[in-house]
Amino acid sequence: MNNLLNYTLPEIEEICLRLGEKKFRAKQLFEGIYQGKAISEISNISKEFKEKLLTEFVDTPIKLHTKLVGKDGTIKYVYQLADGNIIEGVLMSYSYGNTLCVSTQVGCRMGCKFCASTLGGLIRNLSAGEILAQVLFVNRDNGGDLKNRKVTNIVLMGSGEPLDNYDNVIKFFSLVSSENGINISQRNISLSTCGLADKIKEMAELNLQITLTISLHAPNDQMRKEIMPIANKYSIEKLMEAVKYYFNKTKRRIVFEYSLISGKNDTFACADELFNLLKGLSCHVNLIPLNEVKERGMQGTNRKKAYAFMARLEKNGISSTVRRTMGADIEGACGQLRAKILKDEN
Ligand code: SAH
């Protein structure tokens, strides 16, 4: 069944007219669903109209499956989609606002060796409305509305490869930043990709204001191929060419994610190789000590060593930070909680 959140306000006006309702009803409907309500919960439209809508559209695209609150205030959500699949998200609070990590696919087919999201492969893409629904649900769950938002920033870093679901993700950007909706500025949105170079170039043409984040994780092709199958398709050279193209078009600083894996990519030699790769580029490096995923048999670098790696990059003039581990007590990393739930249920 379809989902009303896939549609813009003018499109919902068309739907209202088609179903024999006045055009102004669209605004009430739109406001209701953007407040995170199910169609059946919207009080200012008639029962008959709701019944008509429910023959075509799901009452609500996502429901809460599990919610865990960590000691540091990080909230992990597992949602159930209308078809029964489950996806996850995390809300992290910072001094500047609350960042929601959203999923873009059920599962993932990229096969990165350290990532739990890809363990069962790709089940399906999420629609634009299903990605948006995560934002609206969490905003409401935390007492927010369209004026007083409790989700201020979004990162596409949940399960899935956003550029492998390109059309729906691009549509999501326009829905989530549209003025009559929740109106979250594209500047407050980051898209993280394992590096689909062709799609990066395609996206550059759209001149979006989002931050492009590249999951690099290795400073050379040989090492990258060992942990990320996508490296067999796009070499680092090809990837960097696309990244530079994106920067030249948008002038947005690029962020690189580099997960530190003990004894693998965390040596000073790797730091220097990384520096050589990135020098001259307007960028920032996020160092993330690998969150151990039991099924994967790789360990994270300890924090002391991570800071030494950072210092080595900084000495050479590359800005970097060691990411705080948030929500470690609640299976905070990508796909971990979903993987655990699926395992427990089977
Ligand atoms: N598919 C996208 C978005 C996914 S995730 C991408 O690859 O960028 C967000 C980040 O978390 C990615 O950089 C991913 O490589 C990283 N990641 C996944 N599993 C991890 C783990 N166990 N520990 C640390 N980082 C991990």
CSV table of C-alpha atoms and ligand atoms in Angstrom, one decimal:
chain,number,residue,atom,x,y,z
A,1,MET,CA,0.0,0.0,0.0
A,2,ASN,CA,1.0,3.5,-0.6
A,3,ASN,CA,2.1,6.1,1.9
A,4,LEU,CA,0.8,9.7,2.0
A,5,LEU,CA,4.2,11.0,3.2
A,6,ASN,CA,5.5,10.3,-0.3
A,7,TYR,CA,3.6,13.2,-1.6
A,8,THR,CA,4.1,17.0,-1.6
A,9,LEU,CA,1.3,19.4,-0.5
A,10,PRO,CA,0.1,20.1,-4.1
A,11,GLU,CA,0.0,16.4,-4.8
A,12,ILE,CA,-2.1,15.8,-1.6
A,13,GLU,CA,-4.4,18.5,-2.9
A,14,GLU,CA,-4.9,16.5,-6.1
A,15,ILE,CA,-5.6,13.4,-4.0
A,16,CYS,CA,-8.2,15.2,-2.0
A,17,LEU,CA,-10.0,16.4,-5.1
A,18,ARG,CA,-9.9,13.0,-6.6
A,19,LEU,CA,-11.5,11.5,-3.5
A,20,GLY,CA,-14.3,14.1,-3.7
A,21,GLU,CA,-13.0,16.3,-0.9
A,22,LYS,CA,-12.4,20.1,-0.9
A,23,LYS,CA,-8.8,21.2,-1.7
A,24,PHE,CA,-8.3,22.9,1.7
A,25,ARG,CA,-8.6,19.5,3.5
A,26,ALA,CA,-5.2,18.7,2.1
A,27,LYS,CA,-3.6,21.3,4.5
A,28,GLN,CA,-5.2,19.6,7.5
A,29,LEU,CA,-4.2,16.2,6.4
A,30,PHE,CA,-0.7,17.4,5.6
A,31,GLU,CA,-0.3,19.0,9.0
A,32,GLY,CA,-1.6,16.0,10.7
A,33,ILE,CA,0.9,13.5,9.1
A,34,TYR,CA,3.8,16.0,9.5
A,35,GLN,CA,3.0,16.1,13.2
A,36,GLY,CA,3.8,12.4,13.1
A,37,LYS,CA,0.2,11.3,13.4
A,38,ALA,CA,-1.4,8.2,11.8
A,39,ILE,CA,-4.3,9.1,9.5
A,40,SER,CA,-6.8,7.6,12.0
A,41,GLU,CA,-5.5,9.9,14.7
A,42,ILE,CA,-6.1,13.2,12.8
A,43,SER,CA,-9.1,14.7,14.4
A,44,ASN,CA,-10.2,17.5,12.1
A,45,ILE,CA,-11.1,15.4,9.0
A,46,SER,CA,-14.2,13.3,8.7
A,47,LYS,CA,-14.5,9.6,9.4
A,48,GLU,CA,-15.7,9.0,5.8
A,49,PHE,CA,-12.7,10.7,4.3
A,50,LYS,CA,-10.4,8.8,6.6
A,51,GLU,CA,-12.0,5.5,5.4
A,52,LYS,CA,-11.5,6.5,1.8
A,53,LEU,CA,-7.9,7.4,2.4
A,54,LEU,CA,-7.3,4.1,4.2
A,55,THR,CA,-8.3,2.1,1.1
A,56,GLU,CA,-5.3,3.5,-0.7
A,57,PHE,CA,-2.8,4.5,2.0
A,58,VAL,CA,-1.3,2.9,5.1
A,59,ASP,CA,-2.6,4.4,8.3
A,60,THR,CA,1.0,4.9,9.5
A,61,PRO,CA,4.2,4.0,7.7
A,62,ILE,CA,6.1,3.2,10.8
A,63,LYS,CA,5.3,2.0,14.3
A,64,LEU,CA,7.6,1.7,17.3
A,65,HIS,CA,9.0,-1.7,17.8
A,66,THR,CA,11.7,-1.1,20.5
A,67,LYS,CA,13.1,2.0,22.2
A,68,LEU,CA,16.2,2.0,24.4
A,69,VAL,CA,17.6,5.0,26.2
A,70,GLY,CA,21.3,4.9,27.0
A,71,LYS,CA,23.0,6.3,30.0
A,72,ASP,CA,24.3,9.3,28.0
A,73,GLY,CA,20.7,10.1,26.8
A,74,THR,CA,21.2,8.6,23.3
A,75,ILE,CA,18.0,7.0,22.2
A,76,LYS,CA,17.9,3.9,20.0
A,77,TYR,CA,14.7,3.3,18.0
A,78,VAL,CA,13.7,0.2,16.2
A,79,TYR,CA,10.7,0.8,14.0
A,80,GLN,CA,8.4,-1.6,12.3
A,81,LEU,CA,7.3,-0.8,8.7
A,82,ALA,CA,3.9,-1.5,7.3
A,83,ASP,CA,5.1,-4.7,5.7
A,84,GLY,CA,6.5,-6.0,8.9
A,85,ASN,CA,10.2,-5.3,8.2
A,86,ILE,CA,12.2,-3.6,10.9
A,87,ILE,CA,14.7,-0.7,10.6
A,88,GLU,CA,16.6,1.3,13.2
A,89,GLY,CA,17.6,4.8,14.1
A,90,VAL,CA,19.4,6.7,16.8
A,91,LEU,CA,18.8,10.1,18.3
A,92,MET,CA,21.9,11.8,19.8
A,93,SER,CA,21.8,15.1,21.6
A,94,TYR,CA,24.5,17.7,21.2
A,95,SER,CA,24.9,21.3,22.4
A,96,TYR,CA,23.7,22.6,19.0
A,97,GLY,CA,20.6,20.3,18.8
A,98,ASN,CA,19.5,16.8,18.3
A,99,THR,CA,20.8,14.6,15.5
A,100,LEU,CA,18.7,11.8,14.1
A,101,CYS,CA,20.5,9.0,12.3
A,102,VAL,CA,18.0,7.5,9.7
A,103,SER,CA,18.0,4.3,7.7
A,104,THR,CA,17.6,4.4,3.9
A,105,GLN,CA,17.2,0.7,3.1
A,106,VAL,CA,16.1,-2.5,4.9
A,107,GLY,CA,19.5,-4.2,5.1
A,108,CYS,CA,22.2,-3.3,2.7
A,109,ARG,CA,24.0,-5.0,-0.2
A,110,MET,CA,27.4,-3.3,0.1
A,111,GLY,CA,29.0,-6.0,2.2
A,112,CYS,CA,31.4,-4.0,4.3
A,113,LYS,CA,33.2,-6.5,6.5
A,114,PHE,CA,32.8,-4.6,9.8
A,115,CYS,CA,29.2,-3.6,9.4
A,116,ALA,CA,26.2,-5.3,10.9
A,117,SER,CA,23.6,-3.7,8.6
A,118,THR,CA,24.8,-5.8,5.6
A,119,LEU,CA,24.7,-9.2,7.4
A,120,GLY,CA,21.4,-10.3,5.8
A,121,GLY,CA,21.9,-8.5,2.5
A,122,LEU,CA,19.5,-6.0,1.0
A,123,ILE,CA,15.8,-6.7,1.7
A,124,ARG,CA,14.4,-3.6,0.0
A,125,ASN,CA,14.7,0.2,-0.5
A,126,LEU,CA,12.8,2.5,1.7
A,127,SER,CA,10.5,5.0,0.0
A,128,ALA,CA,11.1,8.8,0.5
A,129,GLY,CA,8.1,8.8,2.8
A,130,GLU,CA,9.4,6.0,4.9
A,131,ILE,CA,12.7,7.9,5.4
A,132,LEU,CA,10.7,11.0,6.3
A,133,ALA,CA,8.5,9.1,8.6
A,134,GLN,CA,11.4,8.3,10.9
A,135,VAL,CA,12.1,12.0,11.3
A,136,LEU,CA,8.5,12.9,12.0
A,137,PHE,CA,8.0,9.9,14.4
A,138,VAL,CA,11.1,10.8,16.5
A,139,ASN,CA,10.2,14.5,16.5
A,140,ARG,CA,6.8,13.7,17.9
A,141,ASP,CA,8.1,11.1,20.3
A,142,ASN,CA,10.3,13.7,21.9
A,143,GLY,CA,7.5,16.3,22.3
A,144,GLY,CA,8.4,18.3,19.1
A,145,ASP,CA,6.1,19.8,16.5
A,146,LEU,CA,6.7,21.7,13.3
A,147,LYS,CA,7.5,24.9,15.1
A,148,ASN,CA,9.5,23.6,18.0
A,149,ARG,CA,11.5,20.8,16.4
A,150,LYS,CA,13.2,18.1,18.5
A,151,VAL,CA,15.0,16.8,15.6
A,152,THR,CA,17.3,19.5,14.2
A,153,ASN,CA,19.9,17.6,12.3
A,154,ILE,CA,19.8,14.5,10.2
A,155,VAL,CA,22.5,12.0,9.2
A,156,LEU,CA,21.9,9.3,6.6
A,157,MET,CA,24.0,6.8,8.5
A,158,GLY,CA,21.6,4.2,9.6
A,159,SER,CA,21.3,0.9,7.7
A,160,GLY,CA,21.5,1.1,3.9
A,161,GLU,CA,23.6,2.8,1.3
A,162,PRO,CA,21.8,6.0,0.5
A,163,LEU,CA,23.2,6.3,-3.0
A,164,ASP,CA,22.0,2.8,-3.8
A,165,ASN,CA,18.5,4.2,-3.2
A,166,TYR,CA,19.3,7.4,-5.0
A,167,ASP,CA,15.8,8.6,-6.3
A,168,ASN,CA,14.1,8.1,-3.0
A,169,VAL,CA,16.8,9.8,-1.0
A,170,ILE,CA,16.8,12.8,-3.3
A,171,LYS,CA,13.1,13.1,-3.0
A,172,PHE,CA,13.4,12.8,0.8
A,173,PHE,CA,15.7,15.8,0.8
A,174,SER,CA,13.2,17.9,-0.9
A,175,LEU,CA,10.3,16.7,1.3
A,176,VAL,CA,12.2,17.2,4.6
A,177,SER,CA,13.5,20.6,3.7
A,178,SER,CA,10.2,21.9,2.2
A,179,GLU,CA,9.0,25.1,3.9
A,180,ASN,CA,5.4,23.9,4.6
A,181,GLY,CA,6.7,20.7,6.2
A,182,ILE,CA,9.2,20.1,9.0
A,183,ASN,CA,11.6,22.5,7.1
A,184,ILE,CA,15.0,21.1,8.2
A,185,SER,CA,17.6,22.9,6.3
A,186,GLN,CA,19.8,20.9,3.9
A,187,ARG,CA,22.8,22.4,5.6
A,188,ASN,CA,21.8,20.3,8.7
A,189,ILE,CA,21.8,17.1,6.7
A,190,SER,CA,24.7,14.7,6.0
A,191,LEU,CA,24.7,11.9,3.5
A,192,SER,CA,27.2,9.2,4.2
A,193,THR,CA,28.2,6.9,1.4
A,194,CYS,CA,30.7,4.0,1.0
A,195,GLY,CA,31.6,5.7,-2.2
A,196,LEU,CA,29.4,5.2,-5.3
A,197,ALA,CA,31.5,7.6,-7.4
A,198,ASP,CA,29.1,7.8,-10.3
A,199,LYS,CA,26.2,8.7,-8.1
A,200,ILE,CA,28.3,11.3,-6.2
A,201,LYS,CA,28.9,13.0,-9.6
A,202,GLU,CA,25.2,12.8,-10.5
A,203,MET,CA,24.3,14.3,-7.1
A,204,ALA,CA,26.8,17.1,-7.6
A,205,GLU,CA,24.7,18.4,-10.5
A,206,LEU,CA,21.8,19.0,-8.2
A,207,ASN,CA,23.8,21.6,-6.2
A,208,LEU,CA,22.4,20.5,-2.9
A,209,GLN,CA,23.6,22.0,0.4
A,210,ILE,CA,23.9,18.8,2.3
A,211,THR,CA,27.2,17.6,3.6
A,212,LEU,CA,28.8,14.7,1.7
A,213,THR,CA,30.4,12.2,4.0
A,214,ILE,CA,32.6,9.5,2.6
A,215,SER,CA,33.2,6.2,4.4
A,216,LEU,CA,36.9,5.8,3.4
A,217,HIS,CA,38.2,3.6,6.2
A,218,ALA,CA,41.5,2.8,4.4
A,219,PRO,CA,44.2,4.9,2.7
A,220,ASN,CA,44.9,2.6,-0.2
A,221,ASP,CA,43.0,0.3,-2.6
A,222,GLN,CA,44.6,-2.9,-1.4
A,223,MET,CA,43.5,-2.3,2.2
A,224,ARG,CA,40.2,-0.9,1.2
A,225,LYS,CA,39.4,-4.0,-0.9
A,226,GLU,CA,39.9,-6.2,2.1
A,227,ILE,CA,37.2,-4.5,4.1
A,228,MET,CA,34.9,-2.9,1.5
A,229,PRO,CA,33.8,-4.8,-1.6
A,230,ILE,CA,32.8,-1.5,-3.3
A,231,ALA,CA,36.6,-0.7,-3.6
A,232,ASN,CA,36.7,-3.4,-6.3
A,233,LYS,CA,34.3,-1.3,-8.4
A,234,TYR,CA,35.7,2.2,-7.7
A,235,SER,CA,39.3,2.8,-6.9
A,236,ILE,CA,40.2,5.5,-4.4
A,237,GLU,CA,41.5,7.5,-7.4
A,238,LYS,CA,38.0,7.4,-9.0
A,239,LEU,CA,36.4,8.1,-5.7
A,240,MET,CA,38.6,11.2,-5.0
A,241,GLU,CA,37.9,12.5,-8.5
A,242,ALA,CA,34.2,12.4,-7.8
A,243,VAL,CA,34.6,13.9,-4.4
A,244,LYS,CA,36.6,16.8,-5.9
A,245,TYR,CA,34.0,17.3,-8.5
A,246,TYR,CA,31.3,17.4,-5.8
A,247,PHE,CA,33.3,20.0,-3.9
A,248,ASN,CA,33.9,22.2,-6.9
A,249,LYS,CA,30.2,22.2,-7.7
A,250,THR,CA,28.8,22.8,-4.2
A,251,LYS,CA,31.8,24.3,-2.3
A,252,ARG,CA,30.7,22.2,0.7
A,253,ARG,CA,33.5,20.8,2.9
A,254,ILE,CA,33.8,17.1,2.6
A,255,VAL,CA,33.8,14.8,5.6
A,256,PHE,CA,35.6,11.5,5.6
A,257,GLU,CA,34.8,8.7,8.0
A,258,TYR,CA,37.6,6.5,9.0
A,259,SER,CA,36.8,3.6,11.3
A,260,LEU,CA,39.9,2.6,13.2
A,261,ILE,CA,40.4,-1.2,13.2
A,262,SER,CA,43.1,-2.4,15.6
A,263,GLY,CA,46.2,-3.6,13.9
A,264,LYS,CA,44.8,-3.0,10.4
A,265,ASN,CA,44.4,0.7,9.3
A,266,ASP,CA,45.5,2.5,12.5
A,267,THR,CA,49.3,2.7,12.1
A,268,PHE,CA,51.2,6.0,11.6
A,269,ALA,CA,52.1,4.8,8.1
A,270,CYS,CA,48.3,4.7,7.4
A,271,ALA,CA,47.9,8.2,8.9
A,272,ASP,CA,50.6,9.5,6.6
A,273,GLU,CA,49.1,7.8,3.6
A,274,LEU,CA,45.8,9.3,4.4
A,275,PHE,CA,47.3,12.7,4.7
A,276,ASN,CA,48.8,12.4,1.3
A,277,LEU,CA,45.5,11.5,-0.1
A,278,LEU,CA,43.6,14.3,1.4
A,279,LYS,CA,46.1,17.2,1.4
A,280,GLY,CA,44.8,20.3,-0.3
A,281,LEU,CA,41.2,19.3,0.0
A,282,SER,CA,38.7,21.2,2.1
A,283,CYS,CA,37.8,18.4,4.4
A,284,HIS,CA,37.5,17.0,7.9
A,285,VAL,CA,38.2,13.4,9.1
A,286,ASN,CA,36.0,11.7,11.6
A,287,LEU,CA,37.9,8.9,13.3
A,288,ILE,CA,35.7,6.3,14.8
A,289,PRO,CA,37.2,3.5,16.8
A,290,LEU,CA,35.5,0.4,15.3
A,291,ASN,CA,32.5,-0.6,17.3
A,292,GLU,CA,33.0,-4.3,17.6
A,293,VAL,CA,30.4,-6.4,15.9
A,294,LYS,CA,30.8,-9.9,17.3
A,295,GLU,CA,29.9,-11.6,14.0
A,296,ARG,CA,32.8,-9.8,12.3
A,297,GLY,CA,35.8,-10.6,14.4
A,298,MET,CA,37.5,-7.2,14.2
A,299,GLN,CA,38.4,-5.0,17.1
A,300,GLY,CA,38.4,-1.2,17.5
A,301,THR,CA,41.6,0.8,18.2
A,302,ASN,CA,41.8,2.0,21.8
A,303,ARG,CA,41.2,5.7,22.4
A,304,LYS,CA,44.8,6.5,23.2
A,305,LYS,CA,46.0,5.2,19.9
A,306,ALA,CA,43.1,6.9,18.1
A,307,TYR,CA,44.2,10.2,19.6
A,308,ALA,CA,47.7,9.6,18.5
A,309,PHE,CA,46.5,8.9,14.9
A,310,MET,CA,44.5,12.1,15.1
A,311,ALA,CA,47.5,14.1,16.3
A,312,ARG,CA,49.5,12.7,13.4
A,313,LEU,CA,46.9,13.9,10.9
A,314,GLU,CA,46.6,17.3,12.6
A,315,LYS,CA,50.4,17.8,12.7
A,316,ASN,CA,50.2,17.6,8.9
A,317,GLY,CA,47.3,20.1,8.8
A,318,ILE,CA,44.3,17.9,8.4
A,319,SER,CA,41.4,18.7,10.7
A,320,SER,CA,40.1,15.6,12.5
A,321,THR,CA,38.2,14.5,15.5
A,322,VAL,CA,37.8,11.2,17.4
A,323,ARG,CA,34.1,10.5,17.5
A,324,ARG,CA,32.6,10.1,20.9
A,325,THR,CA,31.2,6.7,21.2
A,326,MET,CA,27.6,7.2,22.0
A,327,GLY,CA,25.1,4.7,23.0
A,328,ALA,CA,27.6,1.9,23.3
A,329,ASP,CA,25.5,0.3,26.1
A,330,ILE,CA,22.5,0.1,23.7
A,331,GLU,CA,24.0,-1.5,20.6
A,332,GLY,CA,24.5,2.0,19.1
A,333,ALA,CA,26.4,1.1,16.0
A,334,CYS,CA,24.8,0.6,12.5
A,335,GLY,CA,22.5,-2.3,12.3
A,336,GLN,CA,23.6,-3.9,15.6
A,337,LEU,CA,20.3,-3.8,17.4
A,338,ARG,CA,18.3,-4.9,14.4
A,339,ALA,CA,20.7,-7.8,13.9
A,340,LYS,CA,20.2,-8.8,17.5
A,341,ILE,CA,16.4,-8.6,17.3
A,342,LEU,CA,16.3,-10.6,14.1
A,343,LYS,CA,18.5,-13.3,15.7
A,344,ASP,CA,16.5,-13.4,18.9
A,345,GLU,CA,13.2,-13.7,17.0
A,346,ASN,CA,14.4,-16.6,14.8
B,1,SAH,N1,26.2,3.0,3.7
B,1,SAH,C1,26.6,4.3,4.2
B,1,SAH,C2,25.9,4.7,5.5
B,1,SAH,C3,26.2,3.8,6.6
B,1,SAH,S1,26.8,4.0,8.0
B,1,SAH,C4,28.1,4.4,4.3
B,1,SAH,O1,28.8,3.4,4.1
B,1,SAH,O2,28.6,5.5,4.6
B,1,SAH,C5,27.6,5.1,8.8
B,1,SAH,C6,29.1,4.8,9.1
B,1,SAH,O3,29.4,3.8,10.1
B,1,SAH,C7,29.9,4.4,7.9
B,1,SAH,O4,31.0,5.1,7.8
B,1,SAH,C8,30.2,2.9,8.2
B,1,SAH,O5,31.2,2.5,7.4
B,1,SAH,C9,30.4,3.0,9.7
B,1,SAH,N2,30.3,1.7,10.4
B,1,SAH,C10,29.6,0.6,10.1
B,1,SAH,N3,29.8,-0.3,11.0
B,1,SAH,C11,30.6,0.2,11.9
B,1,SAH,C12,31.3,-0.3,13.1
B,1,SAH,N4,31.0,-1.6,13.5
B,1,SAH,N5,32.1,0.5,13.7
B,1,SAH,C13,32.4,1.7,13.3
B,1,SAH,N6,31.9,2.2,12.2
B,1,SAH,C14,31.0,1.5,11.5
